[in-house]
Amino acid sequence: MFSPDQENHPSKAPVKYGELIVLGYNGSLPNGDRGRRKSRFALFKRPKANGVKPSTVHIACTPQAAKAISNKDQHSISYTLSRAQTVVVEYTHDSNTDMFQIGRSTESPIDFVVTDTVPGSQSNSDTQSVQSTISRFACRIICERSPPFTARIYAAGFDSSKNIFLGEKAAKWKTSDGQMDGLTTNGVLVMHPRNGFTEDSKPGIWREISVCGNVFSLRETRSAQQRGKMVEIETNQLQDGSLIDLCGATLLWRTAEGLSHTPTVKHLEALRQEINAARPQCPVGFNTLAFPSMKRKDVVDEKQPWVYLNCGHVHGYHNWGNKEERDGKDRECPMCRSVGPYVPLWLGCEAGFYVDAGPPTHAFSPCGHVCSEKTTAYWSQILLPHGTHTFHAACPFCAHQLAGEQGYIRLIFQGPLD
């Protein structure tokens, strides 16, 4: 990792705190990554600290006084208690931290622009018709500028006027030490996996993070007025593999240290070439199958492997067993006669989602994204927030809800006959 004296050697590579990867994308946004809109965002140490920390609290403010304070050229959070009373907390510069903001807004304070993830969408136009539930200024991450570069998450981000406003309807309260705190409309949920992000990882418990970074159990529904119970033994500190849900998109946090143990795109490419070099064959047409290159990950290729999802037998595309009364969805496997969906296989190209560097032997069902056994096993147990009060497991590469008993299958390839 990075040495503590790196600050004295500006010529060296900048310190990377970590990366945020949006679930549901296989290495890039459907129409390509552009500017602050992309499928993954790296957080680097800034040339100059831009973090903030709470300072003066103004309690019995009239709306006019509150406006005057929030108009000052510094950050502030306003808590509207009633039409007559607002509490304004001023924030002052913190030279020890860097701040990164995430949200739907394309205004300049947002470092990483996130839009709603539509499962399996092939183009950005697929997502435009959806009315977004992601907040314009959804959350902020504050990173310590000195080792171990701890990252903490807070609900809500500062707008172009450097303000956060919690209106009358927002859940807010006074804490035991006299400070104010609150929740955003749809909330920021976080789940820290147990045992980090490794092949031994197990799902943790989803929690809600407040504007001041405190941890709470979930509300009854996503935007309920009543907050959950405070969980004092847990913190807002992100760890490798933490998931952040913004009600419309879920982000995976990977630390720089964690990413250094993750397979690289080069490694995944080598695994692709290795599987193709074994010349797997279609048991019906006897033609050689091959996974297309990672650059062509959306177009079905003529040599593309297909799989029967009920049994895992891999074939090339053919019409055997395509009985019309099955409306083309369910097909009978020629090898074992089990009936079920028949789908093309796609390699999972987003290396940050892999918990190990194992070979691509398993596929998520029903989408057909292929990765290592441990990776399919891990994601199939993670229940991700969906809508305002449901949870389900989904493929990290396309966000499709998983189906079947396990949500994934072992692939059975037929080798060449010669």
Tab-separated table of C-alpha atoms in Angstrom:
chain	number	residue	atom	x	y	z
A	1	MET	CA	0.000	0.000	0.000
A	2	PHE	CA	0.971	3.649	0.093
A	3	SER	CA	3.774	4.771	2.373
A	4	PRO	CA	3.028	7.441	5.006
A	5	ASP	CA	5.756	9.711	3.631
A	6	GLN	CA	4.122	9.844	0.208
A	7	GLU	CA	2.935	13.401	0.880
A	8	ASN	CA	6.546	14.559	0.690
A	9	HIS	CA	6.924	13.070	-2.787
A	10	PRO	CA	4.262	14.684	-4.955
A	11	SER	CA	5.727	13.030	-8.066
A	12	LYS	CA	4.446	9.643	-6.863
A	13	ALA	CA	0.993	8.363	-7.813
A	14	PRO	CA	-1.777	10.114	-5.843
A	15	VAL	CA	-3.230	8.275	-2.856
A	16	LYS	CA	-6.398	6.401	-3.779
A	17	TYR	CA	-8.927	6.147	-0.929
A	18	GLY	CA	-11.123	3.658	-2.761
A	19	GLU	CA	-13.687	3.249	-5.529
A	20	LEU	CA	-17.466	3.303	-5.778
A	21	ILE	CA	-18.925	0.842	-8.319
A	22	VAL	CA	-22.599	1.007	-9.311
A	23	LEU	CA	-24.322	-2.377	-9.229
A	24	GLY	CA	-26.057	-3.404	-12.437
A	25	TYR	CA	-23.362	-2.421	-14.964
A	26	ASN	CA	-20.856	-4.761	-16.564
A	27	GLY	CA	-17.764	-2.547	-16.667
A	28	SER	CA	-19.303	0.681	-18.033
A	29	LEU	CA	-22.622	2.504	-18.514
A	30	PRO	CA	-24.623	1.185	-21.516
A	31	ASN	CA	-23.777	4.172	-23.754
A	32	GLY	CA	-20.259	4.551	-22.328
A	33	ASP	CA	-18.877	6.473	-19.360
A	34	ARG	CA	-18.852	10.253	-19.686
A	35	GLY	CA	-17.399	12.798	-17.277
A	36	ARG	CA	-18.951	12.482	-13.809
A	37	ARG	CA	-21.488	9.911	-15.080
A	38	LYS	CA	-19.846	6.499	-15.131
A	39	SER	CA	-20.216	3.047	-13.633
A	40	ARG	CA	-17.273	3.424	-11.245
A	41	PHE	CA	-15.708	6.414	-9.542
A	42	ALA	CA	-12.257	6.501	-7.926
A	43	LEU	CA	-11.745	8.731	-4.870
A	44	PHE	CA	-8.232	10.184	-4.823
A	45	LYS	CA	-6.588	12.401	-2.242
A	46	ARG	CA	-7.277	15.983	-3.302
A	47	PRO	CA	-4.406	18.427	-3.884
A	48	LYS	CA	-6.006	20.608	-1.178
A	49	ALA	CA	-8.325	19.448	1.629
A	50	ASN	CA	-12.012	20.329	1.113
A	51	GLY	CA	-13.562	18.546	4.110
A	52	VAL	CA	-15.891	20.311	6.565
A	53	LYS	CA	-16.848	19.759	10.215
A	54	PRO	CA	-19.674	21.189	12.376
A	55	SER	CA	-18.950	24.383	14.308
A	56	THR	CA	-21.471	27.032	15.512
A	57	VAL	CA	-25.105	26.058	16.221
A	58	HIS	CA	-27.750	28.815	15.871
A	59	ILE	CA	-30.866	27.656	17.688
A	60	ALA	CA	-33.889	29.972	17.781
A	61	CYS	CA	-33.687	31.321	14.254
A	62	THR	CA	-36.486	33.031	12.412
A	63	PRO	CA	-36.633	32.028	8.737
A	64	GLN	CA	-34.999	35.363	7.829
A	65	ALA	CA	-32.107	34.847	10.256
A	66	ALA	CA	-31.663	31.271	9.036
A	67	LYS	CA	-31.468	32.517	5.463
A	68	ALA	CA	-28.867	35.131	6.412
A	69	ILE	CA	-26.651	32.492	8.062
A	70	SER	CA	-26.989	30.015	5.208
A	71	ASN	CA	-26.144	32.769	2.713
A	72	LYS	CA	-22.721	33.179	4.248
A	73	ASP	CA	-19.918	31.737	2.153
A	74	GLN	CA	-19.606	28.580	4.232
A	75	HIS	CA	-21.338	25.252	4.550
A	76	SER	CA	-24.403	24.868	6.769
A	77	ILE	CA	-27.252	22.465	7.536
A	78	SER	CA	-30.711	23.945	8.275
A	79	TYR	CA	-33.275	21.980	10.281
A	80	THR	CA	-36.759	23.520	9.949
A	81	LEU	CA	-38.662	22.690	13.154
A	82	SER	CA	-41.688	24.883	12.430
A	83	ARG	CA	-42.570	27.896	10.326
A	84	ALA	CA	-41.237	30.106	13.092
A	85	GLN	CA	-38.148	28.172	14.144
A	86	THR	CA	-35.125	26.795	12.318
A	87	VAL	CA	-31.887	25.450	13.742
A	88	VAL	CA	-28.843	26.205	11.594
A	89	VAL	CA	-25.555	24.370	12.110
A	90	GLU	CA	-22.572	26.080	10.518
A	91	TYR	CA	-19.758	23.908	9.187
A	92	THR	CA	-16.157	25.032	9.066
A	93	HIS	CA	-13.190	23.941	6.920
A	94	ASP	CA	-11.415	20.749	8.038
A	95	SER	CA	-7.833	20.535	6.775
A	96	ASN	CA	-7.604	16.830	7.733
A	97	THR	CA	-10.327	15.475	5.448
A	98	ASP	CA	-11.505	15.356	1.832
A	99	MET	CA	-15.210	15.407	0.942
A	100	PHE	CA	-16.832	13.671	-2.066
A	101	GLN	CA	-20.508	14.118	-2.919
A	102	ILE	CA	-22.830	11.725	-4.748
A	103	GLY	CA	-26.298	12.358	-6.189
A	104	ARG	CA	-28.551	12.699	-9.209
A	105	SER	CA	-27.819	16.407	-9.708
A	106	THR	CA	-25.338	17.444	-12.395
A	107	GLU	CA	-24.518	20.660	-10.480
A	108	SER	CA	-20.849	21.245	-9.695
A	109	PRO	CA	-20.859	20.164	-5.998
A	110	ILE	CA	-21.650	16.591	-7.094
A	111	ASP	CA	-18.471	14.575	-7.803
A	112	PHE	CA	-20.231	11.391	-8.917
A	113	VAL	CA	-23.553	11.646	-10.794
A	114	VAL	CA	-25.751	8.576	-10.242
A	115	THR	CA	-29.025	7.798	-12.029
A	116	ASP	CA	-31.583	5.071	-11.433
A	117	THR	CA	-30.447	1.577	-12.393
A	118	VAL	CA	-32.943	-0.218	-14.632
A	119	PRO	CA	-32.270	-3.999	-14.550
A	120	GLY	CA	-30.780	-5.237	-17.811
A	121	SER	CA	-31.007	-1.848	-19.571
A	122	GLN	CA	-28.939	-1.792	-22.756
A	123	SER	CA	-28.965	1.965	-23.274
A	124	ASN	CA	-29.285	5.105	-21.210
A	125	SER	CA	-32.564	5.868	-22.996
A	126	ASP	CA	-34.066	2.850	-21.200
A	127	THR	CA	-33.641	4.685	-17.921
A	128	GLN	CA	-34.961	8.122	-18.870
A	129	SER	CA	-38.690	7.405	-18.563
A	130	VAL	CA	-38.387	6.359	-14.933
A	131	GLN	CA	-39.201	9.022	-12.372
A	132	SER	CA	-36.128	9.079	-10.175
A	133	THR	CA	-36.219	8.272	-6.466
A	134	ILE	CA	-32.532	9.145	-6.011
A	135	SER	CA	-31.979	12.441	-4.210
A	136	ARG	CA	-30.275	15.223	-6.185
A	137	PHE	CA	-27.756	15.592	-3.335
A	138	ALA	CA	-27.924	12.072	-1.906
A	139	CYS	CA	-24.895	11.572	0.313
A	140	ARG	CA	-21.336	12.609	1.061
A	141	ILE	CA	-18.227	10.590	1.896
A	142	ILE	CA	-15.534	12.123	4.095
A	143	CYS	CA	-12.046	10.572	3.866
A	144	GLU	CA	-9.190	11.114	6.324
A	145	ARG	CA	-6.179	12.518	4.482
A	146	SER	CA	-3.689	10.580	6.598
A	147	PRO	CA	-3.315	6.785	6.998
A	148	PRO	CA	-5.308	4.599	7.369
A	149	PHE	CA	-7.415	6.956	5.147
A	150	THR	CA	-10.692	6.095	6.910
A	151	ALA	CA	-13.825	6.828	4.843
A	152	ARG	CA	-17.146	7.726	6.499
A	153	ILE	CA	-20.562	8.178	4.911
A	154	TYR	CA	-23.262	10.737	5.728
A	155	ALA	CA	-26.776	11.195	4.330
A	156	ALA	CA	-27.406	14.317	2.197
A	157	GLY	CA	-24.964	16.433	0.228
A	158	PHE	CA	-24.378	20.195	0.194
A	159	ASP	CA	-25.974	22.031	-2.742
A	160	SER	CA	-24.512	24.812	-4.915
A	161	SER	CA	-25.151	27.302	-2.100
A	162	LYS	CA	-23.216	25.007	0.293
A	163	ASN	CA	-26.438	24.236	2.191
A	164	ILE	CA	-28.397	21.176	3.242
A	165	PHE	CA	-32.071	21.916	4.026
A	166	LEU	CA	-34.192	19.515	6.050
A	167	GLY	CA	-37.756	20.813	5.667
A	168	GLU	CA	-40.685	20.516	8.072
A	169	LYS	CA	-41.655	17.065	6.783
A	170	ALA	CA	-38.196	15.500	7.082
A	171	ALA	CA	-37.515	13.254	10.096
A	172	LYS	CA	-35.290	15.254	12.478
A	173	TRP	CA	-34.573	15.429	16.195
A	174	LYS	CA	-32.334	16.825	18.910
A	175	THR	CA	-29.697	14.388	20.196
A	176	SER	CA	-28.859	13.775	23.858
A	177	ASP	CA	-25.878	16.151	23.665
A	178	GLY	CA	-28.040	18.953	22.275
A	179	GLN	CA	-27.013	18.567	18.621
A	180	MET	CA	-29.467	18.237	15.726
A	181	ASP	CA	-29.714	15.242	13.386
A	182	GLY	CA	-32.106	14.007	10.695
A	183	LEU	CA	-32.861	11.622	7.852
A	184	THR	CA	-33.346	12.336	4.140
A	185	THR	CA	-36.686	11.564	2.439
A	186	ASN	CA	-35.839	8.145	0.985
A	187	GLY	CA	-32.810	7.588	3.181
A	188	VAL	CA	-29.273	6.303	2.648
A	189	LEU	CA	-28.936	2.624	3.590
A	190	VAL	CA	-25.627	0.878	4.231
A	191	MET	CA	-24.697	-2.771	4.686
A	192	HIS	CA	-21.225	-3.825	5.865
A	193	PRO	CA	-20.488	-7.490	5.014
A	194	ARG	CA	-19.043	-9.724	7.722
A	195	ASN	CA	-15.451	-10.908	7.095
A	196	GLY	CA	-14.813	-8.036	4.665
A	197	PHE	CA	-15.111	-8.582	0.916
A	198	THR	CA	-13.499	-11.996	0.511
A	199	GLU	CA	-14.523	-15.531	-0.391
A	200	ASP	CA	-15.490	-15.940	3.302
A	201	SER	CA	-17.798	-12.887	3.289
A	202	LYS	CA	-21.294	-13.146	4.705
A	203	PRO	CA	-24.077	-10.544	4.387
A	204	GLY	CA	-24.397	-7.999	7.191
A	205	ILE	CA	-27.532	-6.114	8.316
A	206	TRP	CA	-28.892	-3.142	6.367
A	207	ARG	CA	-28.885	0.095	8.398
A	208	GLU	CA	-29.842	3.706	7.743
A	209	ILE	CA	-27.278	6.508	8.020
A	210	SER	CA	-28.330	9.946	9.260
A	211	VAL	CA	-27.238	13.397	8.100
A	212	CYS	CA	-24.685	13.453	10.944
A	213	GLY	CA	-23.468	9.916	10.270
A	214	ASN	CA	-25.262	8.076	13.067
A	215	VAL	CA	-26.517	4.520	12.476
A	216	PHE	CA	-30.164	3.443	12.797
A	217	SER	CA	-32.262	0.350	12.199
A	218	LEU	CA	-34.454	0.676	9.088
A	219	ARG	CA	-37.711	2.632	9.104
A	220	GLU	CA	-40.936	0.650	8.552
A	221	THR	CA	-41.020	1.876	4.970
A	222	ARG	CA	-38.389	3.810	3.067
A	223	SER	CA	-39.760	7.328	3.651
A	224	ALA	CA	-41.686	6.821	6.921
A	225	GLN	CA	-41.626	9.807	9.315
A	226	GLN	CA	-40.567	7.714	12.299
A	227	ARG	CA	-36.845	6.908	12.499
A	228	GLY	CA	-35.574	3.461	13.481
A	229	LYS	CA	-33.678	2.685	16.715
A	230	MET	CA	-30.154	4.051	17.067
A	231	VAL	CA	-27.489	1.320	16.796
A	232	GLU	CA	-24.700	2.687	18.982
A	233	ILE	CA	-22.260	-0.188	18.520
A	234	GLU	CA	-22.065	0.369	14.736
A	235	THR	CA	-20.474	3.263	12.857
A	236	ASN	CA	-20.720	5.006	9.489
A	237	GLN	CA	-17.170	3.932	8.631
A	238	LEU	CA	-17.041	2.242	5.223
A	239	GLN	CA	-15.135	-1.009	4.858
A	240	ASP	CA	-14.129	-3.031	1.823
A	241	GLY	CA	-17.351	-4.417	0.336
A	242	SER	CA	-19.775	-2.003	2.060
A	243	LEU	CA	-22.952	-1.473	0.029
A	244	ILE	CA	-24.615	1.963	-0.151
A	245	ASP	CA	-28.221	2.121	-1.328
A	246	LEU	CA	-29.577	5.472	-2.569
A	247	CYS	CA	-33.131	4.240	-3.365
A	248	GLY	CA	-32.779	3.686	-7.098
A	249	ALA	CA	-29.101	2.713	-7.305
A	250	THR	CA	-26.793	0.652	-5.095
A	251	LEU	CA	-23.053	1.352	-4.878
A	252	LEU	CA	-20.279	-1.019	-3.804
A	253	TRP	CA	-17.364	0.556	-1.888
A	254	ARG	CA	-13.973	-1.041	-2.540
A	255	THR	CA	-10.909	0.154	-0.635
A	256	ALA	CA	-7.605	0.621	-2.474
A	257	GLU	CA	-6.205	-2.226	-0.369
A	258	GLY	CA	-9.142	-4.494	-1.239
A	259	LEU	CA	-8.868	-3.717	-4.951
A	260	SER	CA	-5.187	-4.687	-4.913
A	261	HIS	CA	-6.294	-8.299	-4.201
A	262	THR	CA	-9.069	-8.310	-6.814
A	263	PRO	CA	-8.603	-9.843	-10.269
A	264	THR	CA	-7.737	-7.267	-12.917
A	265	VAL	CA	-9.458	-6.933	-16.297
A	266	LYS	CA	-6.266	-8.519	-17.749
A	267	HIS	CA	-6.751	-11.511	-15.445
A	268	LEU	CA	-10.398	-11.873	-16.532
A	269	GLU	CA	-9.285	-11.655	-20.169
A	270	ALA	CA	-6.718	-14.437	-19.541
A	271	LEU	CA	-9.486	-16.602	-18.013
A	272	ARG	CA	-11.657	-15.935	-21.095
A	273	GLN	CA	-8.841	-17.000	-23.416
A	274	GLU	CA	-8.151	-20.079	-21.289
A	275	ILE	CA	-11.769	-21.263	-21.427
A	276	ASN	CA	-11.865	-20.631	-25.202
A	277	ALA	CA	-8.536	-22.473	-25.668
A	278	ALA	CA	-10.154	-25.607	-24.195
A	279	ARG	CA	-12.442	-25.498	-27.296
A	280	PRO	CA	-15.753	-26.292	-25.608
A	281	GLN	CA	-18.222	-27.791	-28.104
A	282	CYS	CA	-21.950	-27.722	-28.690
A	283	PRO	CA	-23.170	-31.311	-28.057
A	284	VAL	CA	-25.769	-30.906	-30.834
A	285	GLY	CA	-23.992	-29.022	-33.639
A	286	PHE	CA	-20.433	-30.090	-32.626
A	287	ASN	CA	-19.309	-26.531	-33.395
A	288	THR	CA	-16.647	-24.906	-31.189
A	289	LEU	CA	-17.972	-22.293	-28.754
A	290	ALA	CA	-16.146	-19.139	-27.676
A	291	PHE	CA	-16.881	-16.264	-25.327
A	292	PRO	CA	-16.705	-13.003	-27.335
A	293	SER	CA	-14.121	-10.390	-26.380
A	294	MET	CA	-14.970	-8.120	-23.456
A	295	LYS	CA	-15.370	-5.174	-25.810
A	296	ARG	CA	-18.289	-6.949	-27.514
A	297	LYS	CA	-20.167	-7.783	-24.368
A	298	ASP	CA	-23.674	-6.791	-25.546
A	299	VAL	CA	-23.980	-8.396	-28.996
A	300	VAL	CA	-24.808	-12.101	-29.302
A	301	ASP	CA	-22.031	-13.735	-31.338
A	302	GLU	CA	-22.555	-16.812	-33.533
A	303	LYS	CA	-20.047	-18.806	-31.453
A	304	GLN	CA	-21.591	-17.592	-28.167
A	305	PRO	CA	-22.221	-20.312	-25.568
A	306	TRP	CA	-25.868	-20.733	-24.452
A	307	VAL	CA	-27.057	-22.561	-21.348
A	308	TYR	CA	-30.127	-24.444	-20.163
A	309	LEU	CA	-30.694	-22.795	-16.777
A	310	ASN	CA	-32.306	-25.804	-15.091
A	311	CYS	CA	-29.396	-28.197	-15.666
A	312	GLY	CA	-26.364	-26.089	-16.656
A	313	HIS	CA	-25.594	-27.890	-19.944
A	314	VAL	CA	-23.809	-25.477	-22.285
A	315	HIS	CA	-24.638	-25.499	-26.026
A	316	GLY	CA	-24.309	-23.275	-29.055
A	317	TYR	CA	-27.497	-21.644	-30.276
A	318	HIS	CA	-29.755	-24.173	-32.051
A	319	ASN	CA	-33.443	-24.855	-32.526
A	320	TRP	CA	-33.509	-28.388	-31.121
A	321	GLY	CA	-36.423	-28.918	-28.734
A	322	ASN	CA	-37.994	-25.550	-29.555
A	323	LYS	CA	-41.619	-26.603	-29.376
A	324	GLU	CA	-43.918	-23.779	-30.409
A	325	GLU	CA	-46.376	-24.341	-27.588
A	326	ARG	CA	-43.588	-23.393	-25.168
A	327	ASP	CA	-43.735	-19.811	-26.535
A	328	GLY	CA	-39.985	-19.892	-27.139
A	329	LYS	CA	-39.073	-19.271	-23.484
A	330	ASP	CA	-38.684	-22.780	-22.096
A	331	ARG	CA	-36.670	-25.359	-24.021
A	332	GLU	CA	-35.875	-29.023	-23.491
A	333	CYS	CA	-32.180	-29.814	-22.974
A	334	PRO	CA	-31.002	-32.459	-25.505
A	335	MET	CA	-28.561	-33.882	-22.924
A	336	CYS	CA	-30.872	-34.527	-19.968
A	337	ARG	CA	-34.367	-33.607	-21.195
A	338	SER	CA	-34.947	-31.096	-18.374
A	339	VAL	CA	-37.149	-28.191	-19.473
A	340	GLY	CA	-36.352	-24.593	-18.649
A	341	PRO	CA	-35.092	-21.243	-19.939
A	342	TYR	CA	-32.315	-21.235	-22.570
A	343	VAL	CA	-30.157	-18.081	-22.503
A	344	PRO	CA	-26.841	-16.773	-23.903
A	345	LEU	CA	-23.880	-16.650	-21.497
A	346	TRP	CA	-22.019	-13.362	-20.876
A	347	LEU	CA	-18.748	-12.923	-19.014
A	348	GLY	CA	-18.880	-10.700	-15.945
A	349	CYS	CA	-16.374	-7.962	-16.896
A	350	GLU	CA	-16.570	-5.715	-13.793
A	351	ALA	CA	-13.599	-7.038	-11.802
A	352	GLY	CA	-14.579	-5.096	-8.661
A	353	PHE	CA	-17.567	-7.421	-8.098
A	354	TYR	CA	-15.391	-10.574	-7.848
A	355	VAL	CA	-14.649	-11.891	-4.346
A	356	ASP	CA	-11.852	-14.131	-5.680
A	357	ALA	CA	-9.852	-14.811	-8.851
A	358	GLY	CA	-11.397	-18.209	-9.573
A	359	PRO	CA	-12.265	-19.452	-13.096
A	360	PRO	CA	-15.639	-18.566	-14.701
A	361	THR	CA	-17.486	-21.799	-13.897
A	362	HIS	CA	-20.907	-20.572	-12.734
A	363	ALA	CA	-23.666	-18.347	-14.117
A	364	PHE	CA	-26.346	-16.226	-12.490
A	365	SER	CA	-29.914	-17.210	-13.305
A	366	PRO	CA	-31.875	-15.995	-15.266
A	367	CYS	CA	-29.493	-13.475	-16.917
A	368	GLY	CA	-26.559	-15.773	-17.782
A	369	HIS	CA	-23.705	-13.615	-16.447
A	370	VAL	CA	-20.693	-15.856	-15.802
A	371	CYS	CA	-18.067	-15.506	-13.050
A	372	SER	CA	-16.372	-17.560	-10.323
A	373	GLU	CA	-18.287	-19.952	-8.071
A	374	LYS	CA	-17.485	-17.964	-4.895
A	375	THR	CA	-18.655	-14.731	-6.535
A	376	THR	CA	-22.025	-16.202	-7.571
A	377	ALA	CA	-22.436	-17.768	-4.116
A	378	TYR	CA	-21.715	-14.422	-2.382
A	379	TRP	CA	-24.040	-12.199	-4.436
A	380	SER	CA	-26.868	-14.748	-4.374
A	381	GLN	CA	-27.111	-14.326	-0.575
A	382	ILE	CA	-27.074	-10.498	-0.606
A	383	LEU	CA	-30.594	-9.092	-0.406
A	384	LEU	CA	-30.581	-5.651	-2.028
A	385	PRO	CA	-33.221	-2.966	-1.333
A	386	HIS	CA	-35.818	-2.816	-4.078
A	387	GLY	CA	-38.515	-0.135	-4.211
A	388	THR	CA	-39.696	1.276	-0.890
A	389	HIS	CA	-39.853	-1.801	1.318
A	390	THR	CA	-38.799	-5.015	-0.432
A	391	PHE	CA	-35.428	-6.744	-0.768
A	392	HIS	CA	-34.187	-9.313	-3.261
A	393	ALA	CA	-30.956	-10.863	-4.535
A	394	ALA	CA	-29.782	-9.592	-7.935
A	395	CYS	CA	-26.962	-10.131	-10.424
A	396	PRO	CA	-24.310	-7.445	-9.777
A	397	PHE	CA	-23.511	-7.220	-13.513
A	398	CYS	CA	-27.058	-6.370	-14.711
A	399	ALA	CA	-29.277	-5.934	-11.589
A	400	HIS	CA	-31.752	-8.636	-12.723
A	401	GLN	CA	-33.527	-10.289	-9.805
A	402	LEU	CA	-32.136	-13.811	-9.324
A	403	ALA	CA	-34.408	-16.808	-9.892
A	404	GLY	CA	-34.347	-20.511	-9.071
A	405	GLU	CA	-33.409	-22.265	-5.859
A	406	GLN	CA	-29.892	-20.799	-5.553
A	407	GLY	CA	-29.980	-17.945	-8.053
A	408	TYR	CA	-27.017	-19.441	-9.952
A	409	ILE	CA	-25.952	-22.681	-11.673
A	410	ARG	CA	-22.746	-24.631	-12.347
A	411	LEU	CA	-21.917	-24.717	-16.045
A	412	ILE	CA	-21.359	-28.111	-17.703
A	413	PHE	CA	-19.161	-27.731	-20.804
A	414	GLN	CA	-18.601	-30.488	-23.345
A	415	GLY	CA	-14.953	-30.764	-24.415
A	416	PRO	CA	-13.809	-31.454	-28.012
A	417	LEU	CA	-14.288	-35.063	-29.131
A	418	ASP	CA	-10.845	-35.428	-30.754
